[in-house]
Coordinates of C-alpha atoms in Angstrom, one line a residue:
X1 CA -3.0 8.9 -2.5
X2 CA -4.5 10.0 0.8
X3 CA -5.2 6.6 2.5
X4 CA -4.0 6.5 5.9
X5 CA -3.2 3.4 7.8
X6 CA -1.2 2.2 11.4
X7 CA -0.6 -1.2 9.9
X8 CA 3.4 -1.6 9.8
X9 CA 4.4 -3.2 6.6
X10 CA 6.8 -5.4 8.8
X11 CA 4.6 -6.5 11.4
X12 CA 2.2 -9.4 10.9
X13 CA -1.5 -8.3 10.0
X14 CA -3.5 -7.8 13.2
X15 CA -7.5 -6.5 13.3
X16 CA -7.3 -3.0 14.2
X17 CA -10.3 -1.0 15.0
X18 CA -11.9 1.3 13.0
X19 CA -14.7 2.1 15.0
X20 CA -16.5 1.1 18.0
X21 CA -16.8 -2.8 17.9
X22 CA -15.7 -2.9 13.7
X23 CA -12.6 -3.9 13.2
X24 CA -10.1 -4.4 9.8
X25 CA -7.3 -6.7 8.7
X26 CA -4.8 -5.1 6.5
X27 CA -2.4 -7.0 4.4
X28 CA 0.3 -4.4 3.5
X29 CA 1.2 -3.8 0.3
X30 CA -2.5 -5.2 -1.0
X31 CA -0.6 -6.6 -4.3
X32 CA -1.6 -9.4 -5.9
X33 CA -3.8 -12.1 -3.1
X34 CA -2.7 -9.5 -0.2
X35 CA -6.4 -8.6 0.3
X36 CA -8.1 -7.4 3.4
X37 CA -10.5 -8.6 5.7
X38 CA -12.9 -7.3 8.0
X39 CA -14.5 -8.1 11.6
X40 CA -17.7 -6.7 13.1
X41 CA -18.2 -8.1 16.4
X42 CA -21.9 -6.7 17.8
X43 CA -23.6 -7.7 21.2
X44 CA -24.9 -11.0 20.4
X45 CA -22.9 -12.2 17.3
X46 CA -19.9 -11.4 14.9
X47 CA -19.4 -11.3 11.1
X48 CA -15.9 -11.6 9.7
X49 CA -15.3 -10.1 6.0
X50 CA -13.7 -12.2 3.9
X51 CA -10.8 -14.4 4.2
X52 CA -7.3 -14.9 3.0
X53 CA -5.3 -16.4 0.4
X54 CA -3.5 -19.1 1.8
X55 CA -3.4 -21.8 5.0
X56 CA -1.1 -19.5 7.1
X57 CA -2.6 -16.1 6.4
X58 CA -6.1 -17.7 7.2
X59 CA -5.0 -19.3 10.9
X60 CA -3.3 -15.8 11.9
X61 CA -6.9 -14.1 10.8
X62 CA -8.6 -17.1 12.8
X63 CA -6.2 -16.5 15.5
X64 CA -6.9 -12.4 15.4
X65 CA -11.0 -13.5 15.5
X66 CA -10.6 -15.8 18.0
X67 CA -9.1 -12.3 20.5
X68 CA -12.3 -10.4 20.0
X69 CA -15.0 -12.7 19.5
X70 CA -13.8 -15.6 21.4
X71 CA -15.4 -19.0 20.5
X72 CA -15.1 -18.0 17.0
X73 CA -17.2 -15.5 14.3
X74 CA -20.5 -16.4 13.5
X75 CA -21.2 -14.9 9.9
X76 CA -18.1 -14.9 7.0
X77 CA -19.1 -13.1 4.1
X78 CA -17.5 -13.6 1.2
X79 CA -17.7 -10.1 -1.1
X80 CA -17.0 -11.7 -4.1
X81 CA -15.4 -15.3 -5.5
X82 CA -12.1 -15.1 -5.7
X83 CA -9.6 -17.3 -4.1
X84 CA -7.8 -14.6 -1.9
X85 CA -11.1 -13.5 -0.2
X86 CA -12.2 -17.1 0.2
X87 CA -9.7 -19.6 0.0
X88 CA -9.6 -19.2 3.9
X89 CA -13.4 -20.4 4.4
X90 CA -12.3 -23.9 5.7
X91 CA -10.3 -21.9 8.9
X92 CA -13.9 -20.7 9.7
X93 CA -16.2 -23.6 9.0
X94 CA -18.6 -25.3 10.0
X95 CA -18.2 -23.1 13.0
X96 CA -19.0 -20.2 10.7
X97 CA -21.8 -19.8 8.0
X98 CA -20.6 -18.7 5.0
X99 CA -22.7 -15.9 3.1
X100 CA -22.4 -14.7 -0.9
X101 CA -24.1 -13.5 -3.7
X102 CA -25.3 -17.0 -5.1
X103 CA -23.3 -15.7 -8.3
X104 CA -20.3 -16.0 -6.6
X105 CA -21.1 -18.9 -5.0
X106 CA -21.7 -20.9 -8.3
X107 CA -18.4 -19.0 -9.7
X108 CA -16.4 -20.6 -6.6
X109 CA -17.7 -23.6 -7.5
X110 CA -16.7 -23.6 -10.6
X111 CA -13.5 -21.9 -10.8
X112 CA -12.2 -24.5 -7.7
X113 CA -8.5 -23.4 -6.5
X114 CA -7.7 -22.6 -9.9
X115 CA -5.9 -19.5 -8.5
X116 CA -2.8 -21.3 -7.3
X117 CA -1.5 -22.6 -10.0
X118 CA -0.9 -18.7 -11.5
X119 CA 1.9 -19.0 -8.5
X120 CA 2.8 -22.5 -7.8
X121 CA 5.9 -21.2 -5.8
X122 CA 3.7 -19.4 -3.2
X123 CA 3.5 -21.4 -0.3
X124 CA -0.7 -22.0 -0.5
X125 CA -0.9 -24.8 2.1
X126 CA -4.1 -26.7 2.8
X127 CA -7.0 -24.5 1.5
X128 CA -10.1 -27.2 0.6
X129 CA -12.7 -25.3 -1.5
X130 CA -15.7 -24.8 1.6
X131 CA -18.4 -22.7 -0.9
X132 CA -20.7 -20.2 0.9
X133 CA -24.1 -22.6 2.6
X134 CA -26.1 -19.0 3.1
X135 CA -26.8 -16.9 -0.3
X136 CA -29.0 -14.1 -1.5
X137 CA -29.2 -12.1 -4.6
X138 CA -30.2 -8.3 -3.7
X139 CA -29.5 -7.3 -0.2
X140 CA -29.4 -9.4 3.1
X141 CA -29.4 -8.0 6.7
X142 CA -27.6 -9.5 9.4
X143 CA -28.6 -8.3 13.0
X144 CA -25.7 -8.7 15.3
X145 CA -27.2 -7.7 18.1
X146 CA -26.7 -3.5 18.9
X147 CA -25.1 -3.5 15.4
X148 CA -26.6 -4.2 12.0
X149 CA -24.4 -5.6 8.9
X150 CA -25.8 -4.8 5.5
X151 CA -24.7 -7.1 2.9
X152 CA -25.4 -5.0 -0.5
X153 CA -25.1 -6.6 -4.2
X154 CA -23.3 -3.7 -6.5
X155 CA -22.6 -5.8 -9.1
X156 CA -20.8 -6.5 -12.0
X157 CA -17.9 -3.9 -10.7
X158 CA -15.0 -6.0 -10.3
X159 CA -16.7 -9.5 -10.6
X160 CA -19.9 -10.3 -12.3
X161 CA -21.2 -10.4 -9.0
X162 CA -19.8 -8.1 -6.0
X163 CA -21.0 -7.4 -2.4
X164 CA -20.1 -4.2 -0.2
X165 CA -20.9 -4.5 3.7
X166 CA -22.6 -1.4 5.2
X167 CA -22.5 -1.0 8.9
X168 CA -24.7 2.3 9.0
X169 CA -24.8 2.9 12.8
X170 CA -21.0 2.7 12.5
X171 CA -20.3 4.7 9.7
X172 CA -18.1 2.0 7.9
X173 CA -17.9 0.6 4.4
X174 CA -16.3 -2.8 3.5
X175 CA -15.9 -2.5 0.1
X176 CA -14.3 -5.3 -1.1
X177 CA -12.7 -5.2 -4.6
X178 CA -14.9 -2.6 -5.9
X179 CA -12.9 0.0 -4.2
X180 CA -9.1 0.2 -4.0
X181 CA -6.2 1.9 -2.1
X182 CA -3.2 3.0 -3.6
X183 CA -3.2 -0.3 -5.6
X184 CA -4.5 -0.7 -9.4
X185 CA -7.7 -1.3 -10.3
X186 CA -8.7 -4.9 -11.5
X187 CA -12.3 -5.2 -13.6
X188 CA -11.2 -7.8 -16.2
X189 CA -14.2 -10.3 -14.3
X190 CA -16.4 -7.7 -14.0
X191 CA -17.0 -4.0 -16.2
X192 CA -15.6 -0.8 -16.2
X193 CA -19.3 1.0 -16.4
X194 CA -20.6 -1.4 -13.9
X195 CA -17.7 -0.3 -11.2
X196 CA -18.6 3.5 -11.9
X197 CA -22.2 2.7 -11.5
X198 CA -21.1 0.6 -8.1
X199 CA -19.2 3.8 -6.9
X200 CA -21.8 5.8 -7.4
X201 CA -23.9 4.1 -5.5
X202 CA -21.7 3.8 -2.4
X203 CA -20.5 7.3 -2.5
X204 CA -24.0 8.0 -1.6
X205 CA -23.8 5.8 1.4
X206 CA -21.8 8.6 2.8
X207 CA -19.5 6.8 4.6
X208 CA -17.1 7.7 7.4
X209 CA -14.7 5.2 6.8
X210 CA -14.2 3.2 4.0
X211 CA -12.1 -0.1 4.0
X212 CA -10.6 -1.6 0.2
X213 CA -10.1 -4.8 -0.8
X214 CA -6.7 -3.9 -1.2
X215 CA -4.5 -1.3 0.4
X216 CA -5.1 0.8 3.5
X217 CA -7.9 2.2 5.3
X218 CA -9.4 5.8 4.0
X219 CA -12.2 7.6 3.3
X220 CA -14.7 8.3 0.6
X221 CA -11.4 10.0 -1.8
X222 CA -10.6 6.2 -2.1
X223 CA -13.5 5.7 -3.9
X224 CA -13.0 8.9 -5.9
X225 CA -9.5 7.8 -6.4
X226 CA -11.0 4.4 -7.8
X227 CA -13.4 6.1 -10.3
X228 CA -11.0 8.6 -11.6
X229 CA -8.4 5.2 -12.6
X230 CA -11.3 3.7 -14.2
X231 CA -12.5 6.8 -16.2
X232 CA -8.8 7.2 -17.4
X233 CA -8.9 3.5 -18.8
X234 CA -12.5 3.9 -20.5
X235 CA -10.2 6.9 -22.6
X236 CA -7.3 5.4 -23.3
X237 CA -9.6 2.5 -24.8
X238 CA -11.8 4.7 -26.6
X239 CA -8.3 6.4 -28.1
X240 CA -6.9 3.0 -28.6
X241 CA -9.8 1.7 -30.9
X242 CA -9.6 4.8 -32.7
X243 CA -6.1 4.2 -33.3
X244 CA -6.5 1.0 -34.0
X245 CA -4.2 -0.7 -31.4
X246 CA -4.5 -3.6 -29.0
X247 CA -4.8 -3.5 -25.6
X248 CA -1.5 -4.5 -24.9
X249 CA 0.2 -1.9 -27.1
X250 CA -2.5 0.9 -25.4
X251 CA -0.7 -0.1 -22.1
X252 CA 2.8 0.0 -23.2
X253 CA 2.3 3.8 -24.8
X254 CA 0.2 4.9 -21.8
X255 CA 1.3 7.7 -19.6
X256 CA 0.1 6.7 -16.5
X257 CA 0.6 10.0 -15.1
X258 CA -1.0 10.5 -11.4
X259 CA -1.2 6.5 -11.1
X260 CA 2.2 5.7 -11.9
X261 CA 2.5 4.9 -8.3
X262 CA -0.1 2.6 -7.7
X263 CA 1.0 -1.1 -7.1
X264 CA 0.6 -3.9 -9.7
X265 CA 0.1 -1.4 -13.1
X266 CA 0.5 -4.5 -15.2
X267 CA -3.1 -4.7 -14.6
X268 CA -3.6 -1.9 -16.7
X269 CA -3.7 -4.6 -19.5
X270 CA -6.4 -6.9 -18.4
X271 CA -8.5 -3.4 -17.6
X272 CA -8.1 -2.3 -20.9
X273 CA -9.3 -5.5 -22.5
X274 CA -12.8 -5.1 -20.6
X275 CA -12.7 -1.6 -21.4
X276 CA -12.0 -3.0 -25.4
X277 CA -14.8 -5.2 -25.1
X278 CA -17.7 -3.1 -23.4
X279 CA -17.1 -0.1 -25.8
X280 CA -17.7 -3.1 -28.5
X281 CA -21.1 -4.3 -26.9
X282 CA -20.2 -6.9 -24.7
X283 CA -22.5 -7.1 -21.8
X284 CA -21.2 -6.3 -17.7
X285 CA -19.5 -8.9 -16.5
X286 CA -20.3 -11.1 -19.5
X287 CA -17.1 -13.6 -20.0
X288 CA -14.0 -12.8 -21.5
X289 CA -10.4 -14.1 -22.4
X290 CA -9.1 -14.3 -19.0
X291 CA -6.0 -16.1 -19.7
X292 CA -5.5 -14.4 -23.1
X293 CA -5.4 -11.4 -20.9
X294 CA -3.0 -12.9 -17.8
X295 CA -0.4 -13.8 -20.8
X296 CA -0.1 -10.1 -21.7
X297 CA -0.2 -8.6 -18.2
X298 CA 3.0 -10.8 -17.8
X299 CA 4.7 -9.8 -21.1
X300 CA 3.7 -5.7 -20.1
X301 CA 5.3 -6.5 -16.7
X302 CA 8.4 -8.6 -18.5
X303 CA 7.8 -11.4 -16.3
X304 CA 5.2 -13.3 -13.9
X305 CA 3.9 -10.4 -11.7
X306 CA 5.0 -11.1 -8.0
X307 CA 2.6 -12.4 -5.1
X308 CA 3.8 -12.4 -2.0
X309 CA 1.0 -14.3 -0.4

């Protein structure tokens, strides 16, 4: 992988800039609810990307805000509904308005804080369910003064419905979970054709810089990198109908080959299972087993798969 990034994996997650007044929050290694965030602080306000996963990762993004755009952000956008890009809402409200896709508002809703109790060990502390107050459906502009913030709906790619923020004048593309960096892939919510029809359409943004939802900061080879893991699943699915094997048995004789190293594989499984069902005729980000799927992510893995959140 050629993602490049100056966060230490030791040091505690700090916004670092990426370009001239844009800023991003990387949570090293991006595994499971280690997502990143995003801060875009213009001449007259500020709009933070996203969130974090639990009550102490949420404060020390507040805290990192709170440096650059003192008195606290004005816009959070939440790219997409789940609980590791908004469980950290409540840090920033009512301060803060909270912007989504009305899908993924109605899918916070309804799948609460549901997330936590895949890891009841990890340390979540007080994160109330605060659900976007500002939604759109196509595209939304926010004018932060000498800056504008394009909020841009792409999906279903990794959930039924995913925003990317586009900060033209700066060159820089938030991508959220639609895009990855040096971590697997995860489209079980969302569509494997989707996702490739997603990437297409922000490779033609052209962006400079491009910033994951996972893993560090590159350029447009992430999202590249991204579409060539998710062509490789739509063939191993095709071969593993042929053959007439399950998911789960697909992912165990898999050669992973160039993406051996990417963290979290076990998600291989749940990728293949939306990859199972759309070459069967089952709609984009139409609903599927989610837990039927978790259950044999863990037996591929041999265990529960770690989150260090």
């Amino acid at each position: 992988m050629t993602a490049v990034s100056d966060v230490s994996a030791t040091a505690p997650p700090s916004l670092r800039p990426v370009a001239d007044g844009v800023y991003a929050f990387v949570q090293p290694d991006g595994g499971w609810c280690l997502n990143n965030a995003g801060l875009v602080v213009g001449s007259e306000r500020s709009v933070l990307v996203d969130t974090a996963a639990t009550e102490a990762r949420a404060r020390r993004l507040r805290e990192e805000t709170e440096r650059l755009a003192p008195g606290g952000v004005d816009f959070v956008v939440n790219t997409h509904f789940h609980g590791d890009h908004t469980f950290g809402n409540g840090q920033f409200a009512p301060r803060s308005v909270i912007v989504a896709h009305e899908g993924c508002r109605s899918d916070s809703a309804e799948a609460g804080l549901g997330l936590r109790s895949l890891w009841p060990d990890v340390e979540w502390g007080e994160t109330p369910l605060v659900l976007p107050s500002l939604t759109f459906r196509d595209s939304l502009t926010v004018h932060a003064g000498d800056v504008r913030v394009e909020l841009l709906s792409v999906g279903p790619a990794h959930t039924p419905d995913d925003v990317v923020v586009w900060i033209p004048e700066r060159s820089v593309l938030f991508t959220g979970d639609v895009v990855w960096s040096g971590v697997t892939p995860y489209v079980l919510m969302g569509s494997i054709t989707g996702s490739l029809r997603a990437l297409g359409r922000l490779r033609e943004l052209g962006a400079a810089t491009v910033v994951p939802g996972h893993g560090p900061v590159g350029g447009g080879e992430l999202i590249d990198e991204t579409e060539a893991y998710l062509h490789w699943v739509q063939r191993l699915a095709q071969e593993g109908l042929r053959r007439g094997i399950g998911p789960l048995r697909a992912a165990e004789e898999a050669d992973t080959g160039a993406f051996a190293g990417l963290v979290d594989s076990e998600r291989l499984v749940g990728n293949l299972h939306r990859a199972y069902a759309e070459l069967e005729g089952l709609a984009p980000g139409a609903r599927i087993d989610v837990l039927a799927s978790f259950k044999e992510m863990v037996a591929y893995h041999g265990g529960l798969p770690a989150c260090h959140a």
